Structures are given as C-alpha cells and as structure tokens.
Short mmCIF file of C-alpha atoms in Angstrom, two decimals:
data_model
loop_
_atom_site.label_atom_id
_atom_site.label_comp_id
_atom_site.label_asym_id
_atom_site.label_seq_id
_atom_site.Cartn_x
_atom_site.Cartn_y
_atom_site.Cartn_z
CA UNK Y 1 26.13 40.46 24.54
CA UNK Y 2 26.90 36.85 23.70
CA UNK Y 3 29.23 36.36 26.62
CA UNK Y 4 26.95 38.13 29.09
CA UNK Y 5 24.23 35.77 28.01
CA UNK Y 6 26.39 32.71 28.56
CA UNK Y 7 26.55 31.39 25.03
CA UNK Y 8 29.98 30.12 26.07
CA UNK Y 9 28.96 28.65 29.42
CA UNK Y 10 31.09 25.50 30.00
CA UNK Y 11 28.52 23.88 32.31
CA UNK Y 12 25.77 24.30 29.73
CA UNK Y 13 28.14 22.85 27.13
CA UNK Y 14 28.77 19.81 29.34
CA UNK Y 15 25.03 19.35 29.88
CA UNK Y 16 24.34 19.42 26.15
CA UNK Y 17 27.23 17.04 25.46
CA UNK Y 18 25.80 14.63 28.05
CA UNK Y 19 22.42 14.75 26.31
CA UNK Y 20 24.06 14.04 22.97
CA UNK Y 21 25.91 11.06 24.47
CA UNK Y 22 22.72 9.68 25.98
CA UNK Y 23 20.88 9.88 22.65
CA UNK Y 24 23.77 8.58 20.56
CA UNK Y 25 23.06 4.82 20.91
CA UNK Y 26 19.49 5.31 19.71
CA UNK Y 27 20.51 7.71 16.92
CA UNK Y 28 23.16 5.36 15.55
CA UNK Y 29 25.66 6.69 13.04
CA UNK Y 30 25.05 10.43 12.68
CA UNK Y 31 27.25 12.26 10.23
CA UNK Y 32 26.48 15.95 10.34
CA UNK Y 33 27.68 18.39 7.71
CA UNK Y 34 27.93 22.13 8.19
CA UNK Y 35 28.56 24.54 5.34
CA UNK Y 36 30.14 27.54 6.98
CA UNK Y 37 33.76 28.46 7.64
CA UNK Y 38 32.76 30.20 10.86
CA UNK Y 39 31.07 27.04 12.16
CA UNK Y 40 34.30 25.15 11.46
CA UNK Y 41 36.19 27.81 13.40
CA UNK Y 42 33.86 27.50 16.41
CA UNK Y 43 33.99 23.69 16.33
CA UNK Y 44 37.77 23.53 15.97
CA UNK Y 45 38.73 26.46 18.18
CA UNK Y 46 36.59 25.29 21.10
CA UNK Y 47 37.44 21.60 20.54
CA UNK Y 48 33.77 20.65 20.26
CA UNK Y 49 34.51 17.41 18.39
CA UNK Y 50 36.22 16.10 21.52
CA UNK Y 51 32.86 16.30 23.33
CA UNK Y 52 31.05 14.08 20.82
CA UNK Y 53 30.54 10.35 21.32
CA UNK Y 54 31.61 7.72 18.80
CA UNK Y 55 29.23 7.64 15.90
CA UNK Y 56 28.44 11.35 15.97
CA UNK Y 57 30.68 13.09 13.52
CA UNK Y 58 30.72 16.66 12.18
CA UNK Y 59 32.28 17.39 8.81
CA UNK Y 60 32.91 20.67 7.00
CA UNK Y 61 31.27 21.21 3.62
CA UNK Y 62 31.82 24.03 1.09
CA UNK Y 63 31.36 26.88 3.55
CA UNK Y 64 34.28 29.09 2.67
CA UNK Y 65 33.20 31.64 0.05
CA UNK Y 66 36.77 32.51 -0.86
CA UNK Y 67 37.88 28.88 -1.24
CA UNK Y 68 35.21 28.04 -3.79
CA UNK Y 69 35.90 30.93 -6.16
CA UNK Y 70 37.18 29.12 -9.24
CA UNK Y 71 40.64 29.92 -10.59
CA UNK Y 72 39.03 31.26 -13.79
CA UNK Y 73 37.46 34.10 -11.82
CA UNK Y 74 40.72 34.90 -10.02
CA UNK Y 75 42.26 34.97 -13.51
CA UNK Y 76 39.64 37.50 -14.59
CA UNK Y 77 40.53 39.71 -11.63
CA UNK Y 78 44.23 39.36 -12.45
CA UNK Y 79 43.49 40.31 -16.08
CA UNK Y 80 41.64 43.42 -14.93
CA UNK Y 81 44.57 44.34 -12.68
CA UNK Y 82 46.97 43.92 -15.58
CA UNK Y 83 44.77 46.19 -17.71
CA UNK Y 84 45.42 48.99 -15.20
CA UNK Y 85 42.05 48.65 -13.56
CA UNK Y 86 42.37 49.19 -9.81
CA UNK Y 87 41.11 45.91 -8.35
CA UNK Y 88 39.60 46.16 -4.87
CA UNK Y 89 38.88 43.01 -2.85
CA UNK Y 90 38.52 41.60 0.63
CA UNK Y 91 41.84 40.67 2.28
CA UNK Y 92 41.15 36.94 2.15
CA UNK Y 93 40.90 37.00 -1.63
CA UNK Y 94 44.36 38.42 -2.24
CA UNK Y 95 46.32 35.17 -1.93
CA UNK Y 96 43.84 32.78 -3.52
CA UNK Y 97 45.70 31.02 -6.34
CA UNK Y 98 44.69 31.69 -9.93
CA UNK Y 99 45.84 29.61 -12.88
CA UNK Y 100 49.06 31.60 -13.26
CA UNK Y 101 49.10 33.93 -10.27
CA UNK Y 102 47.16 35.34 -7.34
CA UNK Y 103 46.10 38.97 -7.01
CA UNK Y 104 48.93 39.40 -4.48
CA UNK Y 105 51.44 38.29 -7.11
CA UNK Y 106 49.85 40.66 -9.62
CA UNK Y 107 50.22 43.43 -7.05
CA UNK Y 108 53.86 42.50 -6.47
CA UNK Y 109 54.48 42.82 -10.19
CA UNK Y 110 53.13 46.37 -10.18
CA UNK Y 111 49.34 46.14 -10.51
CA UNK Y 112 47.16 48.35 -8.32
CA UNK Y 113 45.31 45.89 -6.09
CA UNK Y 114 43.79 47.23 -2.87
CA UNK Y 115 42.23 45.54 0.13
CA UNK Y 116 38.88 46.91 1.27
CA UNK Y 117 36.87 46.14 4.37
CA UNK Y 118 33.52 46.75 2.66
CA UNK Y 119 32.25 47.40 -0.87
CA UNK Y 120 31.48 50.96 0.27
CA UNK Y 121 35.26 51.52 0.59
CA UNK Y 122 35.59 50.72 -3.13
CA UNK Y 123 32.83 53.23 -3.90
CA UNK Y 124 34.62 55.91 -1.87
CA UNK Y 125 37.97 55.20 -3.57
CA UNK Y 126 36.41 55.37 -7.03
CA UNK Y 127 34.81 58.72 -6.15
CA UNK Y 128 38.10 60.11 -4.85
CA UNK Y 129 40.02 59.08 -7.98
CA UNK Y 130 37.51 59.65 -10.79
CA UNK Y 131 40.11 59.34 -13.54
CA UNK Y 132 41.00 55.72 -12.74
CA UNK Y 133 38.86 52.68 -13.56
CA UNK Y 134 38.03 50.64 -10.44
CA UNK Y 135 36.62 47.14 -10.08
CA UNK Y 136 35.26 45.55 -6.91
CA UNK Y 137 35.78 41.78 -6.79
CA UNK Y 138 32.47 40.72 -5.22
CA UNK Y 139 33.11 37.38 -3.51
CA UNK Y 140 30.80 35.83 -0.93
CA UNK Y 141 27.59 33.94 -0.25
CA UNK Y 142 24.12 35.35 0.43
CA UNK Y 143 25.52 37.17 3.48
CA UNK Y 144 27.73 39.42 1.36
CA UNK Y 145 25.68 39.70 -1.84
CA UNK Y 146 23.21 42.24 -0.34
CA UNK Y 147 26.01 44.76 0.29
CA UNK Y 148 27.12 44.51 -3.35
CA UNK Y 149 23.46 44.94 -4.35
CA UNK Y 150 23.10 48.06 -2.18
CA UNK Y 151 25.99 49.76 -3.99
CA UNK Y 152 25.07 48.50 -7.47
CA UNK Y 153 21.56 49.93 -6.98
CA UNK Y 154 22.76 53.18 -5.42
CA UNK Y 155 23.95 54.88 -8.60
CA UNK Y 156 27.63 53.86 -8.34
CA UNK Y 157 30.35 56.11 -9.77
CA UNK Y 158 30.85 55.69 -13.52
CA UNK Y 159 34.43 54.48 -13.06
CA UNK Y 160 33.44 51.60 -10.74
CA UNK Y 161 32.46 48.16 -11.98
CA UNK Y 162 31.75 44.89 -10.19
CA UNK Y 163 33.39 41.54 -10.89
CA UNK Y 164 30.63 39.43 -9.37
CA UNK Y 165 31.54 36.00 -8.00
CA UNK Y 166 28.72 35.58 -5.50
CA UNK Y 167 27.50 32.04 -4.89
CA UNK Y 168 24.41 30.56 -3.24
CA UNK Y 169 24.58 27.98 -0.46
CA UNK Y 170 21.45 25.78 -0.84
CA UNK Y 171 22.48 24.40 -4.27
CA UNK Y 172 25.85 23.34 -2.80
CA UNK Y 173 24.09 21.56 0.06
CA UNK Y 174 21.92 19.73 -2.44
CA UNK Y 175 25.00 18.67 -4.38
CA UNK Y 176 26.55 17.10 -1.26
CA UNK Y 177 23.55 14.80 -0.94
CA UNK Y 178 24.34 13.39 -4.35
CA UNK Y 179 27.95 12.53 -3.44
CA UNK Y 180 27.39 8.82 -2.89
CA UNK Y 181 30.01 7.90 -0.33
CA UNK Y 182 29.60 11.02 1.83
CA UNK Y 183 26.37 9.67 3.38
CA UNK Y 184 25.35 12.72 5.36
CA UNK Y 185 22.65 12.28 8.02
CA UNK Y 186 21.96 15.93 8.87
CA UNK Y 187 22.79 19.53 8.06
CA UNK Y 188 23.79 22.44 10.24
CA UNK Y 189 22.69 25.38 8.08
CA UNK Y 190 24.70 28.62 8.25
CA UNK Y 191 23.20 31.26 10.54
CA UNK Y 192 24.29 34.38 8.75
CA UNK Y 193 23.35 33.18 5.27
CA UNK Y 194 19.99 32.25 6.82
CA UNK Y 195 19.64 35.72 8.39
CA UNK Y 196 19.27 36.87 4.79
CA UNK Y 197 17.46 34.00 3.04
CA UNK Y 198 15.29 32.78 5.94
CA UNK Y 199 14.19 29.18 6.42
CA UNK Y 200 12.24 28.44 3.25
CA UNK Y 201 15.20 27.54 0.98
CA UNK Y 202 16.05 24.64 3.35
CA UNK Y 203 12.57 23.11 3.43
CA UNK Y 204 13.40 20.62 0.71
CA UNK Y 205 16.12 18.94 2.80
CA UNK Y 206 13.80 17.34 5.38
CA UNK Y 207 10.90 17.04 2.94
CA UNK Y 208 12.60 15.60 -0.14
CA UNK Y 209 15.79 14.11 1.33
CA UNK Y 210 14.60 13.21 4.88
CA UNK Y 211 17.53 15.20 6.19
CA UNK Y 212 17.32 16.78 9.68
CA UNK Y 213 18.35 20.42 9.14
CA UNK Y 214 19.05 22.94 11.89
CA UNK Y 215 19.96 26.59 11.34
CA UNK Y 216 22.62 27.47 13.92
CA UNK Y 217 24.48 30.45 15.34
CA UNK Y 218 28.21 30.67 15.93
CA UNK Y 219 28.81 30.50 19.65
CA UNK Y 220 29.94 27.11 20.96
CA UNK Y 221 26.61 26.59 22.72
CA UNK Y 222 24.78 27.35 19.47
CA UNK Y 223 26.72 24.71 17.56
CA UNK Y 224 26.47 22.07 20.31
CA UNK Y 225 22.75 22.71 20.60
CA UNK Y 226 22.28 22.25 16.85
CA UNK Y 227 24.17 18.95 17.00
CA UNK Y 228 21.90 17.87 19.86
CA UNK Y 229 18.81 18.86 17.87
CA UNK Y 230 19.96 16.80 14.87
CA UNK Y 231 20.93 13.78 16.97
CA UNK Y 232 17.53 13.98 18.68
CA UNK Y 233 15.70 14.00 15.32
CA UNK Y 234 17.84 11.09 14.19
CA UNK Y 235 17.02 9.14 17.38
CA UNK Y 236 13.32 9.81 16.82
CA UNK Y 237 13.58 8.78 13.19
CA UNK Y 238 12.28 12.22 12.18
CA UNK Y 239 13.52 14.84 9.75
CA UNK Y 240 12.54 18.43 10.50
CA UNK Y 241 13.77 21.92 9.75
CA UNK Y 242 14.53 23.72 13.02
CA UNK Y 243 15.93 27.12 13.91
CA UNK Y 244 18.41 27.21 16.76
CA UNK Y 245 19.28 30.87 16.08
CA UNK Y 246 15.98 32.82 16.34
CA UNK Y 247 17.74 35.80 17.92
CA UNK Y 248 19.09 36.56 14.44
CA UNK Y 249 17.29 34.33 11.92
CA UNK Y 250 13.65 35.19 11.22
CA UNK Y 251 11.62 32.57 9.34
CA UNK Y 252 11.23 34.98 6.41
CA UNK Y 253 14.86 36.17 6.54
CA UNK Y 254 15.75 39.76 5.69
CA UNK Y 255 13.14 40.74 3.10
CA UNK Y 256 14.76 44.06 2.30
CA UNK Y 257 18.05 42.33 1.53
CA UNK Y 258 16.27 39.69 -0.57
CA UNK Y 259 14.55 42.42 -2.59
CA UNK Y 260 17.83 44.17 -3.24
CA UNK Y 261 19.52 40.94 -4.34
CA UNK Y 262 16.63 40.33 -6.71
CA UNK Y 263 16.74 43.89 -8.07
CA UNK Y 264 20.48 43.78 -8.77
CA UNK Y 265 21.12 40.17 -9.82
CA UNK Y 266 19.78 37.23 -11.76
CA UNK Y 267 20.48 33.64 -10.70
CA UNK Y 268 22.61 31.60 -13.07
CA UNK Y 269 24.85 28.52 -13.20
CA UNK Y 270 28.27 28.98 -11.63
CA UNK Y 271 31.56 27.15 -11.26
CA UNK Y 272 32.80 26.22 -7.79
CA UNK Y 273 36.44 25.39 -7.14
CA UNK Y 274 36.76 21.72 -6.35
CA UNK Y 275 33.14 21.03 -7.22
CA UNK Y 276 32.46 22.09 -10.80
CA UNK Y 277 29.45 23.73 -12.36
CA UNK Y 278 26.25 23.93 -10.30
CA UNK Y 279 22.97 25.11 -11.84
CA UNK Y 280 21.24 28.13 -10.25
CA UNK Y 281 24.10 28.67 -7.81
CA UNK Y 282 25.61 32.02 -8.84
CA UNK Y 283 24.54 35.63 -9.14
CA UNK Y 284 25.19 37.92 -12.07
CA UNK Y 285 24.38 41.60 -12.48
CA UNK Y 286 21.16 42.32 -14.35
CA UNK Y 287 21.44 43.79 -17.83
CA UNK Y 288 20.33 47.18 -16.54
CA UNK Y 289 23.71 47.39 -14.79
CA UNK Y 290 25.82 46.27 -17.77
CA UNK Y 291 27.82 49.54 -17.57
CA UNK Y 292 28.99 48.40 -14.15
CA UNK Y 293 29.62 44.76 -15.00
CA UNK Y 294 33.41 44.43 -15.03
CA UNK Y 295 33.32 41.47 -17.43
CA UNK Y 296 31.29 43.38 -20.03
CA UNK Y 297 32.85 46.78 -19.48
CA UNK Y 298 36.45 45.60 -19.77
CA UNK Y 299 35.91 42.53 -21.92
CA UNK Y 300 37.38 39.94 -19.58
CA UNK Y 301 36.14 36.40 -19.72
CA UNK Y 302 38.00 33.26 -18.66
CA UNK Y 303 36.11 30.04 -19.31
CA UNK Y 304 38.37 27.51 -17.66
CA UNK Y 305 41.14 27.86 -15.09
CA UNK Y 306 43.44 25.54 -13.21
CA UNK Y 307 41.64 25.01 -9.92
CA UNK Y 308 43.75 22.42 -8.15
CA UNK Y 309 47.54 22.20 -8.16
CA UNK Y 310 49.21 18.82 -8.32
CA UNK Y 311 49.31 17.20 -4.87
CA UNK Y 312 46.76 19.60 -3.36
CA UNK Y 313 43.55 17.95 -2.18
CA UNK Y 314 41.42 21.06 -1.67
CA UNK Y 315 38.74 19.56 -3.89
CA UNK Y 316 38.25 16.74 -1.38
CA UNK Y 317 38.50 19.00 1.69
CA UNK Y 318 35.93 21.42 0.25
CA UNK Y 319 33.20 18.78 0.05
CA UNK Y 320 34.13 17.21 3.39
CA UNK Y 321 35.36 13.97 1.88
CA UNK Y 322 38.69 14.16 3.69
CA UNK Y 323 39.88 16.06 6.75
CA UNK Y 324 42.72 18.56 6.25
CA UNK Y 325 45.24 16.31 8.00
CA UNK Y 326 44.50 13.57 5.46
CA UNK Y 327 45.96 15.73 2.68
CA UNK Y 328 49.63 14.79 2.17
CA UNK Y 329 50.55 18.47 1.90
CA UNK Y 330 48.86 19.63 5.12
CA UNK Y 331 51.57 21.46 7.09
CA UNK Y 332 54.07 19.69 4.84
CA UNK Y 333 54.56 22.24 2.11
CA UNK Y 334 51.18 23.90 2.57
CA UNK Y 335 50.83 26.13 5.64
CA UNK Y 336 49.12 29.42 6.60
CA UNK Y 337 52.45 31.18 5.97
CA UNK Y 338 52.88 29.60 2.54
CA UNK Y 339 49.52 28.27 1.36
CA UNK Y 340 49.27 26.09 -1.75
CA UNK Y 341 45.51 25.53 -1.94
CA UNK Y 342 42.61 27.92 -1.44
CA UNK Y 343 41.50 26.10 1.75
CA UNK Y 344 44.74 27.18 3.45
CA UNK Y 345 44.46 30.80 2.28
CA UNK Y 346 41.22 32.06 3.73
CA UNK Y 347 40.48 32.47 7.43
CA UNK Y 348 37.32 30.50 6.70
CA UNK Y 349 39.14 27.71 4.85
CA UNK Y 350 38.98 24.35 6.62
CA UNK Y 351 42.73 23.73 6.28
CA UNK Y 352 43.65 27.12 7.68
CA UNK Y 353 41.21 26.78 10.58
CA UNK Y 354 42.78 23.39 11.42
CA UNK Y 355 46.34 24.64 10.99
CA UNK Y 356 45.72 27.58 13.29
CA UNK Y 357 43.94 25.52 15.95
CA UNK Y 358 45.73 22.17 15.90
CA UNK Y 359 47.73 23.04 19.01
CA UNK Y 360 44.52 23.93 20.82
CA UNK Y 361 42.94 20.64 19.81
CA UNK Y 362 45.85 18.38 20.61
CA UNK A 1 24.67 52.66 17.64
CA UNK A 2 23.71 56.15 16.50
CA UNK A 3 22.26 56.92 13.13
CA UNK A 4 22.92 59.29 10.23
CA UNK A 5 21.12 58.46 6.98
CA UNK A 6 22.26 55.06 5.73
CA UNK A 7 25.38 55.20 7.91
CA UNK A 8 25.51 54.46 11.61
CA UNK A 9 28.20 54.49 14.25
CA UNK A 10 28.25 51.05 15.77
CA UNK A 11 29.96 50.20 19.07
CA UNK A 12 31.76 46.88 18.53
CA UNK A 13 32.45 46.59 22.26
CA UNK A 14 35.20 47.97 24.46
CA UNK A 15 34.77 51.39 22.85
CA UNK A 16 35.59 50.32 19.30
CA UNK A 17 33.41 52.47 17.04
CA UNK A 18 32.96 51.86 13.33
CA UNK A 19 30.83 53.37 10.65
CA UNK A 20 28.41 50.78 9.30
CA UNK A 21 25.92 50.93 6.42
CA UNK A 22 22.44 50.19 7.77
CA UNK A 23 20.39 50.39 4.58
CA UNK A 24 19.57 46.65 4.74
CA UNK A 25 17.83 46.85 8.15
CA UNK A 26 15.23 49.01 9.91
CA UNK A 27 17.53 49.87 12.79
CA UNK A 28 17.03 52.51 15.43
CA UNK A 29 19.45 54.01 17.93
CA UNK A 30 20.27 51.53 20.69
CA UNK A 31 19.61 48.38 18.64
CA UNK A 32 22.13 45.55 18.48
CA UNK A 33 22.97 44.77 14.84
CA UNK A 34 24.77 41.90 13.16
CA UNK A 35 27.46 43.38 10.91
CA UNK A 36 28.96 41.59 7.93
CA UNK A 37 31.64 43.26 5.80
CA UNK A 38 30.63 46.76 6.84
CA UNK A 39 26.87 46.31 6.42
CA UNK A 40 24.33 45.57 9.13
CA UNK A 41 22.44 42.51 7.89
CA UNK A 42 20.06 41.89 10.78
CA UNK A 43 18.91 43.28 14.09
CA UNK A 44 19.73 41.01 17.02
CA UNK A 45 16.79 40.53 19.36
CA UNK A 46 18.10 40.65 22.92
CA UNK A 47 14.84 39.36 24.37
CA UNK A 48 14.89 36.48 21.89
CA UNK A 49 18.45 35.67 22.96
CA UNK A 50 17.40 35.45 26.61
CA UNK A 51 14.41 33.31 25.69
CA UNK A 52 16.62 30.97 23.67
CA UNK A 53 18.81 30.33 26.69
CA UNK A 54 15.80 29.79 28.93
CA UNK A 55 14.36 27.41 26.37
CA UNK A 56 17.59 25.40 26.19
CA UNK A 57 17.82 25.14 29.94
CA UNK A 58 14.25 23.91 30.12
CA UNK A 59 14.75 21.39 27.30
CA UNK A 60 17.84 20.04 28.98
CA UNK A 61 16.28 19.88 32.45
CA UNK A 62 13.14 18.19 31.14
CA UNK A 63 15.14 15.27 29.79
CA UNK A 64 17.16 14.62 32.92
#
C-alpha cells in the first residue's frame, strides 16, 4: 500500500527538502532527535541526511529496544538457560553481550536457546513439550509489550514463564533533555510505539520543555515531512505536538492494548544499557502472575552487570552523543559479522544500521 | 486478511501469507493491519493515508 500511495515518491521528497532548506535560515540551528531504530534505518538507508541543509541535524537516541537491555538482564537469561530452562527470544537478542556471555554463547555451550518470531511461538512450544520449563525473554518497547500481555493474560501453560525486560520510551526522551551538551531542539516520536500509547504521553515535551514534537511514520516521505514540521515550528518560534502518521496513530492510541498492558504489568524503575536507572521506565508482571514470572519462579536475579566493554562507546551512541563512525572500534574490530557492542548486534542498533548502509550513503 | 478467532491469515504482499494474532485490534476481513512481532497492533486507515498525501501536497503547494 505504501508504495502505491507514493510514500517513497522522489519528487515529493525533493519538494519537502526544498521547503526545509527555505525555512532553515529562519529556524537556525535545529538538532532533531528520533528514538526509533526503524527511523534510523529509513534515514540512513535512503540517505535523507544528505538532503538536509547545514544547521538541520538529525541524531539517533535510544530507539533500539535490544541495545538498551542491560547486561544484568542478559545474565539472568543466561542463568535460566544454564538451569536447563528453555530460553526463547527474538533473533536480535541472541548475540547481545552479557557480562560473561551472550545467549548465543550459552547455546553453543549446550543450553537450549531458541529463536521465536512471536511470543505465541513460545506458548506453542511450551504446550508441545509440557515436561520442560520454558521462559520467554520479553524484550521491547510499548510496541511489543502488548503481545506479552496478551499471552500472560491468556492462561499461559504452567511450564512457561516470562523474563520481562520491557521498557517505556517517554521516560528515555525526558532523560535526553537533561543531558546538558546534547541540546536537542525537537523530537521525532516513534510511530509504532505511538500506535499503542497515543499522543498524550508526549504532551509534556512541548508544554514543559518547549520542544517541537512530531509523531512520524517510517517511509522516507514520513520522516522528511516530520523534519519539515519540526523545522517549521522552530522557524515560527512555536512548540507543538503534531501527528504526521494519522493513518496508523490515533490520538488515543490503541486502548485495548493499553488495557492489556495495565492488566498484566506494573510500571517500575528500570536499568538501561548505556544510560543507567530511569524511574517509571520499565514494566514488571503483576503479582497475580508471579507463577509465570521467570525471576520469581526460578530465583534468578542479577543486580549489576558489565554493560560496556573497554573501548566500546555504545553508551555514547545510544544517547546520540556521538555518531557510530566516531567510535574508534566502528568497523575496526566491531562489525556486523563480529559485533562487540549491543548497538552493532541488533538490526535496529545505530551502529549496525550505519555499517550496513555506509556504502549506500557514501 | 481472513479471520479465525484471535488468529488471522494476513497477506504480507506478493502472496506471502502468515498467521497473525489479532486480539489487540477490532479487525475485520479485508482490513489492512500493522503487524509487530506476530501481533496486529493497529488497523491502517487507507482513506487516512490518501488524505495525508493530499494534505502534504496542499501544504507544500501553498508555500510555494
């Protein structure tokens, strides 16, 4: 549908870029931060930065749900795997480094670790093999949390538990505003997170922080349009919350999904790799589901892990403080084939997106 | 897509069919859905998509 409807139309892209250029002198310095790995992919893959005038810059914030899972939680998954619990996870999670090893390394040393496409696959596996304990490693932002909630609420098999590492995006955006030398002038808010949570959670950014905020889709025209909308607000000296992606994002979001998240989880403080502990930024299963909480059921708890290896600058890439090519290890010892840091592991990681698309950009 | 309880067969284009859980949306046969990790998370409004493009074109023309 997207292509039929010309969301990749080059002429439209050129028109929008021209509008951005014409507004740029009035807008002045405009540093725009997005918080979604898929936005970074669109921007990098389609070379959108090359269309922007001097002064208008787009940086990538903590938008990769796999990259921000702290090592301590990978360690918990590894512990489960070593206790002969079958650990099921999304493919991206497999190679994320823990303090001692990744789940892939645990698998190589004999643990039963299985990739699933959806949490429902884990449910099916657990039903098929009722004599084995299973755990689903629930990683992801608000986009993924509802699917975990659906299965947690749907009377899951007794032998299935959830290792919940879900995180919430708005608290991370708020954190970025406190990072003094980042000096962000506007936010592109993530379309698919917003499809769930709606517009309300972003209202504080224009109201409290005077930060133009535009919810955007993932086609190149969507992203360019959102940049234009932010630059326009900046030129007018205004800060508003706007929705560029109404074909998917309703103002109220997906109420059914919100209800399910609420029914299954409580909001709590959580650690983010490269960032640290953020209040009210993580989900944990409600007490009613304690029998299915992998941490409680199997007694795993890791307080502190080793998030960043020596020489790796993932912690700076994750908050948009440096670009991947400013890390001394980027493609020099850290590559998609042999990743060192989490940002090079996941398809949504900024380093991996750059590594895979550098040739296109150059 | 066609529907069976909380599961639906969704056409991902070019004849690629996958079973998707639709319990998070009020979808009916023929709807376009946004699928994330095996679950439909929102219905995509085709009319809204067309309107968005019309709106953009008008915004851009107005400023020229």
